[in-house]
Short mmCIF file of C-alpha atoms in Angstrom, two decimals:
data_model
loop_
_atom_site.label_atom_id
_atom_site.label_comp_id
_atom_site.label_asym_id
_atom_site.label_seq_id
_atom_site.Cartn_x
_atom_site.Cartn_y
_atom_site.Cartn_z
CA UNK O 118 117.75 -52.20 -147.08
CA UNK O 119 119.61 -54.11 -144.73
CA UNK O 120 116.16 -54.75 -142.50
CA UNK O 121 114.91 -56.48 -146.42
CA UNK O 122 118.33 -58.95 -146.21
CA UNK O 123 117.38 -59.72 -142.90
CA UNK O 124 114.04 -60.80 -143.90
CA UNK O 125 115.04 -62.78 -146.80
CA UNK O 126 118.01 -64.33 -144.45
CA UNK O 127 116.31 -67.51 -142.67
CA UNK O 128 117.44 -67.14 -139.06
CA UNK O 129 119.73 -69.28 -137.96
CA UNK O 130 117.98 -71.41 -134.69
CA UNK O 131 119.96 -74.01 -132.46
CA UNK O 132 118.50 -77.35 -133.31
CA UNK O 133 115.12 -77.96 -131.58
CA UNK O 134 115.08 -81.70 -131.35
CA UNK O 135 114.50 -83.66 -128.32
CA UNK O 136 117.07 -86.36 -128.03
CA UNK O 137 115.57 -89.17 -125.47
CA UNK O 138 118.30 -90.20 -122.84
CA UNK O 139 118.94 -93.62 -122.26
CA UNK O 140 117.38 -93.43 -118.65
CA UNK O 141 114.23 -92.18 -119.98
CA UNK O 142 114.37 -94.84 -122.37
CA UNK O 143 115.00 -97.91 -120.38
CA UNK O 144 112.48 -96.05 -117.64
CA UNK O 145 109.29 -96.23 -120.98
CA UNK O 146 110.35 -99.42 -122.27
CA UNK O 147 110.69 -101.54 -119.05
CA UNK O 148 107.44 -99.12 -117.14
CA UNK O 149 105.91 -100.51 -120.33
CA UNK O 150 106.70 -103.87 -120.20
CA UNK O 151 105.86 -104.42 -116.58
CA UNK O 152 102.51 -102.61 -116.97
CA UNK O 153 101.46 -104.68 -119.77
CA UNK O 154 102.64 -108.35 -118.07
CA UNK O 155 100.77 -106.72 -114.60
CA UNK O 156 97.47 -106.29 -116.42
CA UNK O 157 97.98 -109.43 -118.64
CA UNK O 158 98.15 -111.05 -114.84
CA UNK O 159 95.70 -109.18 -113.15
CA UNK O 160 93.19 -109.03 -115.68
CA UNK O 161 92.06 -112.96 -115.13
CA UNK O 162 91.79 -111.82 -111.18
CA UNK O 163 89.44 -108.80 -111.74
CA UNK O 164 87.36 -110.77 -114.20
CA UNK O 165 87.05 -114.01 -111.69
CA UNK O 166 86.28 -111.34 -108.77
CA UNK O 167 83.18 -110.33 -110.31
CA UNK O 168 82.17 -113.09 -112.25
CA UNK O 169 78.67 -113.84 -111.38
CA UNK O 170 78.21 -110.35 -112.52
CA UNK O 171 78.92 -110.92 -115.77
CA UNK O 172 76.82 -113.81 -116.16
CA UNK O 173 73.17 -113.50 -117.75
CA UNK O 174 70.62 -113.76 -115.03
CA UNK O 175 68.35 -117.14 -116.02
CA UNK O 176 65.03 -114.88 -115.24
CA UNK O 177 62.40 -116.02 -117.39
CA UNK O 178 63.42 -119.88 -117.44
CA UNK O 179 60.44 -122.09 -117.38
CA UNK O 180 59.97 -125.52 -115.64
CA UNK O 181 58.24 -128.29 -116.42
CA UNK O 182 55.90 -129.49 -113.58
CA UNK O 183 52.46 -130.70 -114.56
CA UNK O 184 50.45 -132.38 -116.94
CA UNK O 185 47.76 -129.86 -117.95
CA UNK O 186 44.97 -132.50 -117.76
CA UNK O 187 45.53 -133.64 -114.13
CA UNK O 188 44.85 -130.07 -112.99
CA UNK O 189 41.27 -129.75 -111.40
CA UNK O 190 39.79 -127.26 -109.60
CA UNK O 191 40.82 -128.61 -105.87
CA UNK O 192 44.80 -127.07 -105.48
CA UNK O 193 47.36 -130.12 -105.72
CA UNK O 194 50.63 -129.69 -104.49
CA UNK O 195 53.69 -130.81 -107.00
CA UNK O 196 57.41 -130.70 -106.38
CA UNK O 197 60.14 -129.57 -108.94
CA UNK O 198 63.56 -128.72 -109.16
CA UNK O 199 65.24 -125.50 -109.45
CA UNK O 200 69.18 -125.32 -110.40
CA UNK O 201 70.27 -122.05 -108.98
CA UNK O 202 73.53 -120.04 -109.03
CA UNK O 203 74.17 -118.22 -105.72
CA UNK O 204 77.65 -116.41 -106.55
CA UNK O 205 80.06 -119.04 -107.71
CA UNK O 206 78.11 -122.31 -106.17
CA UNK O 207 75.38 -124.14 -108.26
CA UNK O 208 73.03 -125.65 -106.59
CA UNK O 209 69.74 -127.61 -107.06
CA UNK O 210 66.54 -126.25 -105.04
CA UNK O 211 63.21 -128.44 -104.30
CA UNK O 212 60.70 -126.42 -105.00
CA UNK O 213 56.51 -126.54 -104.35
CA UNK O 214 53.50 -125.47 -105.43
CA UNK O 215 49.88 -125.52 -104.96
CA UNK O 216 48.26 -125.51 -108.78
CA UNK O 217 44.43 -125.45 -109.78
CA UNK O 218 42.26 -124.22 -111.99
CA UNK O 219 39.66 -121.04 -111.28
CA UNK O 220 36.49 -120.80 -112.46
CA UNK O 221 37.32 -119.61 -115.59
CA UNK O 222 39.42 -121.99 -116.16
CA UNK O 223 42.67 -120.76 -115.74
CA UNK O 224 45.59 -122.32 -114.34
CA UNK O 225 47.60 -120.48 -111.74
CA UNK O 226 50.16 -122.20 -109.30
CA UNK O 227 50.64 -120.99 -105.45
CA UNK O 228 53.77 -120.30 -103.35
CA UNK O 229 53.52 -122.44 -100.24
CA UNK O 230 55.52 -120.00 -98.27
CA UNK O 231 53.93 -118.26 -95.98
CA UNK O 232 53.68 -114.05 -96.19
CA UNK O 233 54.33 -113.59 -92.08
CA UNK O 234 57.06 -115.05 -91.41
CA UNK O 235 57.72 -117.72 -93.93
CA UNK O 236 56.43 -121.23 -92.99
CA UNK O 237 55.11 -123.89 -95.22
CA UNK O 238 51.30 -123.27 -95.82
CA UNK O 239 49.58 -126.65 -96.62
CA UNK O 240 45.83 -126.81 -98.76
CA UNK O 241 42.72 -127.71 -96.10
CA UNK O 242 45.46 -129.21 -93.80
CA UNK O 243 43.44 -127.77 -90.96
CA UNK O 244 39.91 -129.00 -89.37
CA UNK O 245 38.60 -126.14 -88.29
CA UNK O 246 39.38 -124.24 -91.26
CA UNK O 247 38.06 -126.41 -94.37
CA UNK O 248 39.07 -125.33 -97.80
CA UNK O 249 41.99 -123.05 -97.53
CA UNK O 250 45.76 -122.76 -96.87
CA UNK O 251 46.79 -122.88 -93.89
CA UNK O 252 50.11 -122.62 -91.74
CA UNK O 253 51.25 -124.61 -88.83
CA UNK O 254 53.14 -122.02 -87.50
CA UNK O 255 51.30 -119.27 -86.29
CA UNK O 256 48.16 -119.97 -88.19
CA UNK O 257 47.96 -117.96 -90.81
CA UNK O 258 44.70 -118.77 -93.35
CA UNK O 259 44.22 -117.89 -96.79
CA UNK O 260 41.61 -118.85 -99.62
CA UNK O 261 41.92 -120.93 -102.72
CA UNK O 262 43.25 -118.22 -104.62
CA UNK O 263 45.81 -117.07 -102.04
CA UNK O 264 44.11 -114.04 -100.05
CA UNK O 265 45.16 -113.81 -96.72
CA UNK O 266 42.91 -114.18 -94.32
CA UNK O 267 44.44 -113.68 -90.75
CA UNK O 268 47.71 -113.52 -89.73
CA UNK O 269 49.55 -112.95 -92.51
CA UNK O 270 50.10 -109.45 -94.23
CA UNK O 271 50.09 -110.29 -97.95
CA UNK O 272 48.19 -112.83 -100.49
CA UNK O 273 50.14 -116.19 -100.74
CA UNK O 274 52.97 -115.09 -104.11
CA UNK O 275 51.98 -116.91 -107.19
CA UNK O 276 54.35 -118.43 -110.18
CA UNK O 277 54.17 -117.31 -113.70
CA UNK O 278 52.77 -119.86 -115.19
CA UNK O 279 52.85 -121.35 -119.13
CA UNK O 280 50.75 -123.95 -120.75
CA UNK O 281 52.61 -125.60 -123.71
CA UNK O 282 51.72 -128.95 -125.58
CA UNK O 283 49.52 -130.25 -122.78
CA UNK O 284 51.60 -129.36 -119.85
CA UNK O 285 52.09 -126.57 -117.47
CA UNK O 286 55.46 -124.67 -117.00
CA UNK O 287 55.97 -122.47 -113.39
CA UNK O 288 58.89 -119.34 -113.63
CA UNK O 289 59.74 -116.67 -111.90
CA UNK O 290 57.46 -116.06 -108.43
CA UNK O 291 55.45 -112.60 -108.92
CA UNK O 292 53.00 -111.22 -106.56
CA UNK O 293 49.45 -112.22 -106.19
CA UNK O 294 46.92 -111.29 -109.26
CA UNK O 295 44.67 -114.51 -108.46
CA UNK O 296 43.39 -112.74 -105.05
CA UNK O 297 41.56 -110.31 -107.47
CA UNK O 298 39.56 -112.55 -109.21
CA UNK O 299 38.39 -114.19 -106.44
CA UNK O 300 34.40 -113.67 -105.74
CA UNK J 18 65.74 -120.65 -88.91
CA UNK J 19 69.18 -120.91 -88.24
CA UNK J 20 70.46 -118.80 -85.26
CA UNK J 21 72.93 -116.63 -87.50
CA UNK J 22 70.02 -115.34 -89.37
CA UNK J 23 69.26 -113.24 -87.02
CA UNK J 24 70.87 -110.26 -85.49
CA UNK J 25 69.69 -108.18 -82.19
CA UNK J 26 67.39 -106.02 -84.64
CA UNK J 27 65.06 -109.15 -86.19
CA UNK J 28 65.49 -111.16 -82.71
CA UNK J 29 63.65 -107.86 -81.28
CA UNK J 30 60.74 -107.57 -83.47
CA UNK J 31 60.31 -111.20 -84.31
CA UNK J 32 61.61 -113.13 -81.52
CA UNK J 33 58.44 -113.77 -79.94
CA UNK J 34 57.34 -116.10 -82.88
CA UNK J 35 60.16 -118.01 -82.23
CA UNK J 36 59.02 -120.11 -79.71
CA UNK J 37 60.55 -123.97 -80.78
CA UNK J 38 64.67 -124.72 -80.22
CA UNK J 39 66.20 -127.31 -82.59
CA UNK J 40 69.09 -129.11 -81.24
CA UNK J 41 71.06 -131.44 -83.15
CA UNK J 42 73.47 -134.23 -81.04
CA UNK J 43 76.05 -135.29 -84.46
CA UNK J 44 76.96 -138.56 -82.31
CA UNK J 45 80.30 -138.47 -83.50
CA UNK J 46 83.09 -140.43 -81.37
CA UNK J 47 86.02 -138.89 -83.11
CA UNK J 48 87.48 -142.17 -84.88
CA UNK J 49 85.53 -141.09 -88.20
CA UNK J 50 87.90 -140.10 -90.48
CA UNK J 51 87.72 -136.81 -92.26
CA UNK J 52 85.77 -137.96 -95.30
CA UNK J 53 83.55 -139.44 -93.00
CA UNK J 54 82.86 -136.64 -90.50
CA UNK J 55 82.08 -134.37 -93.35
CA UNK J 56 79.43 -136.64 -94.53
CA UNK J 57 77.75 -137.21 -91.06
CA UNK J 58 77.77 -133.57 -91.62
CA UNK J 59 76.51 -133.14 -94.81
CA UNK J 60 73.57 -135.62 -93.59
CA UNK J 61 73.07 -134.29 -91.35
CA UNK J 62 72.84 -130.62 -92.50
CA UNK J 63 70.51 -132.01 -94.65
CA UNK J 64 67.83 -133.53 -92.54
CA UNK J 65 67.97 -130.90 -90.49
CA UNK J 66 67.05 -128.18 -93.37
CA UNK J 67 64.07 -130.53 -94.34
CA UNK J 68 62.83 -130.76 -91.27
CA UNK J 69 62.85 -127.16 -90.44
CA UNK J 70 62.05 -125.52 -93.56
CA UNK J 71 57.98 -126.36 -93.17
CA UNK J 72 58.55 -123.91 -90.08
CA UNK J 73 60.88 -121.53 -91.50
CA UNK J 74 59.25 -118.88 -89.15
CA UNK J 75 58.60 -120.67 -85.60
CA UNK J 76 61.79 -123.05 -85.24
CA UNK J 77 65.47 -121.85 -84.76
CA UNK J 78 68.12 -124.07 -85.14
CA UNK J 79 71.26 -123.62 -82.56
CA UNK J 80 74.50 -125.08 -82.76
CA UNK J 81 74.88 -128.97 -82.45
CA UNK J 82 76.54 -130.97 -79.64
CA UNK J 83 78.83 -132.81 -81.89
CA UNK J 84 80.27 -135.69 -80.01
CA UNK J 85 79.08 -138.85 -78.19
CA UNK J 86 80.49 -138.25 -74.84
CA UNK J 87 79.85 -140.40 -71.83
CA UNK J 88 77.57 -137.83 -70.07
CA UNK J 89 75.45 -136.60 -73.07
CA UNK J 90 72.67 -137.04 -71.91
CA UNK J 91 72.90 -134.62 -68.57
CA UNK J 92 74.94 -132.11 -71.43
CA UNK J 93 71.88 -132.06 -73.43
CA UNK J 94 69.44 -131.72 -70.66
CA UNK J 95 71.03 -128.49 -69.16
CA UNK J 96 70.80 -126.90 -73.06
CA UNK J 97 67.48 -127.66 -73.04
CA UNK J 98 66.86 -126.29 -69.66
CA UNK J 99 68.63 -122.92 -70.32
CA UNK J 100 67.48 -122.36 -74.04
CA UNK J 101 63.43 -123.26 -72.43
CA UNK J 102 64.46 -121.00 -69.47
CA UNK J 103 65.68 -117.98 -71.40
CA UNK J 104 64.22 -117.57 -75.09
CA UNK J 105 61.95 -120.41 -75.64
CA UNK J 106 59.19 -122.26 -75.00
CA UNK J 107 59.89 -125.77 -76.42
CA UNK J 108 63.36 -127.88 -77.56
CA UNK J 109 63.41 -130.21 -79.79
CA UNK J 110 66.73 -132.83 -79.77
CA UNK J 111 67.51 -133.66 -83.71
CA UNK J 112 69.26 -137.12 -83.03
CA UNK J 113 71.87 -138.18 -85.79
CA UNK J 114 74.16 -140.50 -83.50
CA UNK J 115 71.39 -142.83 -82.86
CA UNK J 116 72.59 -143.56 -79.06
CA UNK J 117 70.35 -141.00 -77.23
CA UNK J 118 67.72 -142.39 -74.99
CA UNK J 119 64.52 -140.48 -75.15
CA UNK J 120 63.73 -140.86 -71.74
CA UNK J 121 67.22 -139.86 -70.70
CA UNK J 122 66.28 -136.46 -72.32
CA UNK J 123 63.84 -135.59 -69.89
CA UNK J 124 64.28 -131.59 -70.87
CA UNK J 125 63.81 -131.69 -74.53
CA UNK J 126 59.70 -131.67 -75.47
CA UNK J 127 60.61 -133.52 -79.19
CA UNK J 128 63.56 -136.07 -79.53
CA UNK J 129 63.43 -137.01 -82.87
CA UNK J 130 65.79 -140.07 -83.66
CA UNK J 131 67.13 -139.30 -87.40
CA UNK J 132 69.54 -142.72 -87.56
CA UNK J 133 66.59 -144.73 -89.16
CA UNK J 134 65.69 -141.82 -91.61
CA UNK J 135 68.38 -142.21 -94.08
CA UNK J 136 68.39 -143.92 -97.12
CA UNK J 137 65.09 -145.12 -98.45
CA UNK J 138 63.69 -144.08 -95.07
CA UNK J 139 64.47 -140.48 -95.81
CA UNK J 140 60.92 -139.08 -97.35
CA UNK J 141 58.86 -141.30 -94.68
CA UNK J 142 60.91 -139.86 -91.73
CA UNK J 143 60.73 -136.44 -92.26
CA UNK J 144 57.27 -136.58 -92.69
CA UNK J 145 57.13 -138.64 -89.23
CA UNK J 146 58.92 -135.88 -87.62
CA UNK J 147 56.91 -133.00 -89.32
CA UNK J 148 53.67 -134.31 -88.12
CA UNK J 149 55.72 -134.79 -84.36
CA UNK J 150 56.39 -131.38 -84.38
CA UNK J 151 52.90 -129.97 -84.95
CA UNK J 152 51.84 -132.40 -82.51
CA UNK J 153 53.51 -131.32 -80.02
CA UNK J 154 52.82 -127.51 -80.16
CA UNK J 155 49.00 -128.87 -80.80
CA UNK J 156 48.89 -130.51 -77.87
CA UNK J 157 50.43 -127.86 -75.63
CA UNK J 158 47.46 -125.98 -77.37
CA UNK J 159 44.65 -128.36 -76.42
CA UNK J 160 46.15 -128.53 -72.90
CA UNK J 161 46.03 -124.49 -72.77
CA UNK J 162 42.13 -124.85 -73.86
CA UNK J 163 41.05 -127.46 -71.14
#
């Protein structure tokens, strides 16, 4: 009987609750405080730090350089501008290439740099070597289309290219599909 | 090329291409002011990236003599002498101060005068001093053949 009363008697237990002290409360409210006005400080830092990572990268962009009816099938070299961003600085790059059209007549546009060692190549710029790139460096020779020749290890790089209302756009530089083609 | 570009690695494989020294004399006297130095700089920097890029991969570009001193001319001759005498075959003297005497720089294969280039002369000059510079390893070329 007296193990049933005990049963039916809640048992008395000391209080459980956990009373914060006023160190531990200063400690989480001010810890708090200067963690949040830290990050609200640092925050700006880490972001500017790694910036140009968070930026898009412009690949893709198309320029304007040509009018499609003053391409023929000799190359002709035309200039354009590039505005770049290296890191935080913008800057504007001069650009050339070397555009014709193949025998199917398709446009394609040339890097003038040069696969050895990265020269300016110039179209039948050499006597003795009619009718192809050459460069004044170390004399590397390629054809029309770009195929090296001697010297250099690689076709010439081409542009992408786009034709839109009448005129020809250059992007991105891509290796050499022209070469191919070539008879 | 500029001569930072390359480390004891690249100098060793590709070096050998590298046959042509660029050095540019900045001609300054010191009474620019700062705005001004910095754009004799800038200018300069300038010129000296177009004329170089079209040979990217033969020409090296090495620090400048910056100031207009009385004896320049014997300064400039002894780089010449020691960059021809150690790595390279031909230097070329990039002239911004416009007082250089291209006879005086007996040493230097090119001196290329870039006072008269800037402004509307800009385009026409560079393309002088393009076609100097393949003249002059063209000739020492022809002179190899004979």
């Amino acid at each position: 009987m007296s193990s049933h009363n005990e049963q039916e008697k809640p048992a008395l237990k000391p209080s459980s609750r956990k009373e914060m002290s006023r160190r531990q409360f200063l400690t989480y409210t001010l810890g708090g405080a200067t963690a949040f006005m830290g990050a609200g400080a640092l925050l700006p830092m880490i972001r500017f730090a790694v910036d140009p990572i968070l930026h898009k990268k412009g690949a893709g962009d198309f320029i304007k350089v040509a009018e499609e009816s003053k391409i023929t099938d000799q190359p002709q070299e035309f200039t354009f501008e590039l505005k770049q961003q290296d890191g935080w600085y913008a800057s504007t790059a001069t650009l050339t290439a070397w555009i014709r059209k193949n025998e199917q007549g398709e446009i394609y546009a040339l890097s003038p740099i040069c696969k050895h060692l990265g020269c300016t190549v110039g179209w039948n710029n050499n006597k003795a070597t009619p009718d192809e790139f050459h460069c004044p460096c170390h004399g590397a020779r390629y054809t029309k289309a770009g195929k090296n020749l001697a010297v250099a290890p690689k076709p010439l790089d081409q542009y992408k290219t786009k034709i839109e209302n009448g005129w020809v756009y250059l992007g991105d530089i891509v290796p050499n599909t022209e070469a191919a083609k070539e008879v | 090329m500029k001569f930072s570009d390359f480390n004891s690695v690249s100098w060793e494989e590709n070096g050998h291409y590298y046959d042509t020294c660029l050095i540019p004399f900045t001609g300054l006297t010191g009474q620019e002011s700062p705005p001004q130095t910095v754009e004799r700089l800038e200018k300069l920097r300038d010129y000296i990236d177009r004329i170089e890029r079209p040979f990217r991969g033969r020409i090296v570009v090495y620090p400048a003599v910056q100031y207009d001193i009385d004896n320049k001319e014997q300064l400039i001759n002894e780089i010449c002498h020691n960059v021809k005498s150690s790595n390279f075959r031909y230097a070329i003297v990039l002239d911004a101060g416009g007082t250089l005497i291209a006879q005086d720089v007996y040493e230097s294969d090119l001196p290329i005068a870039i006072k008269g280039f800037f402004d509307d002369n800009g385009v026409r000059g560079i393309g002088l001093a393009t076609q100097e510079i393949q003249r002059m390893w063209q000739k020492d070329m022809n002179s190899k053949c004979d």
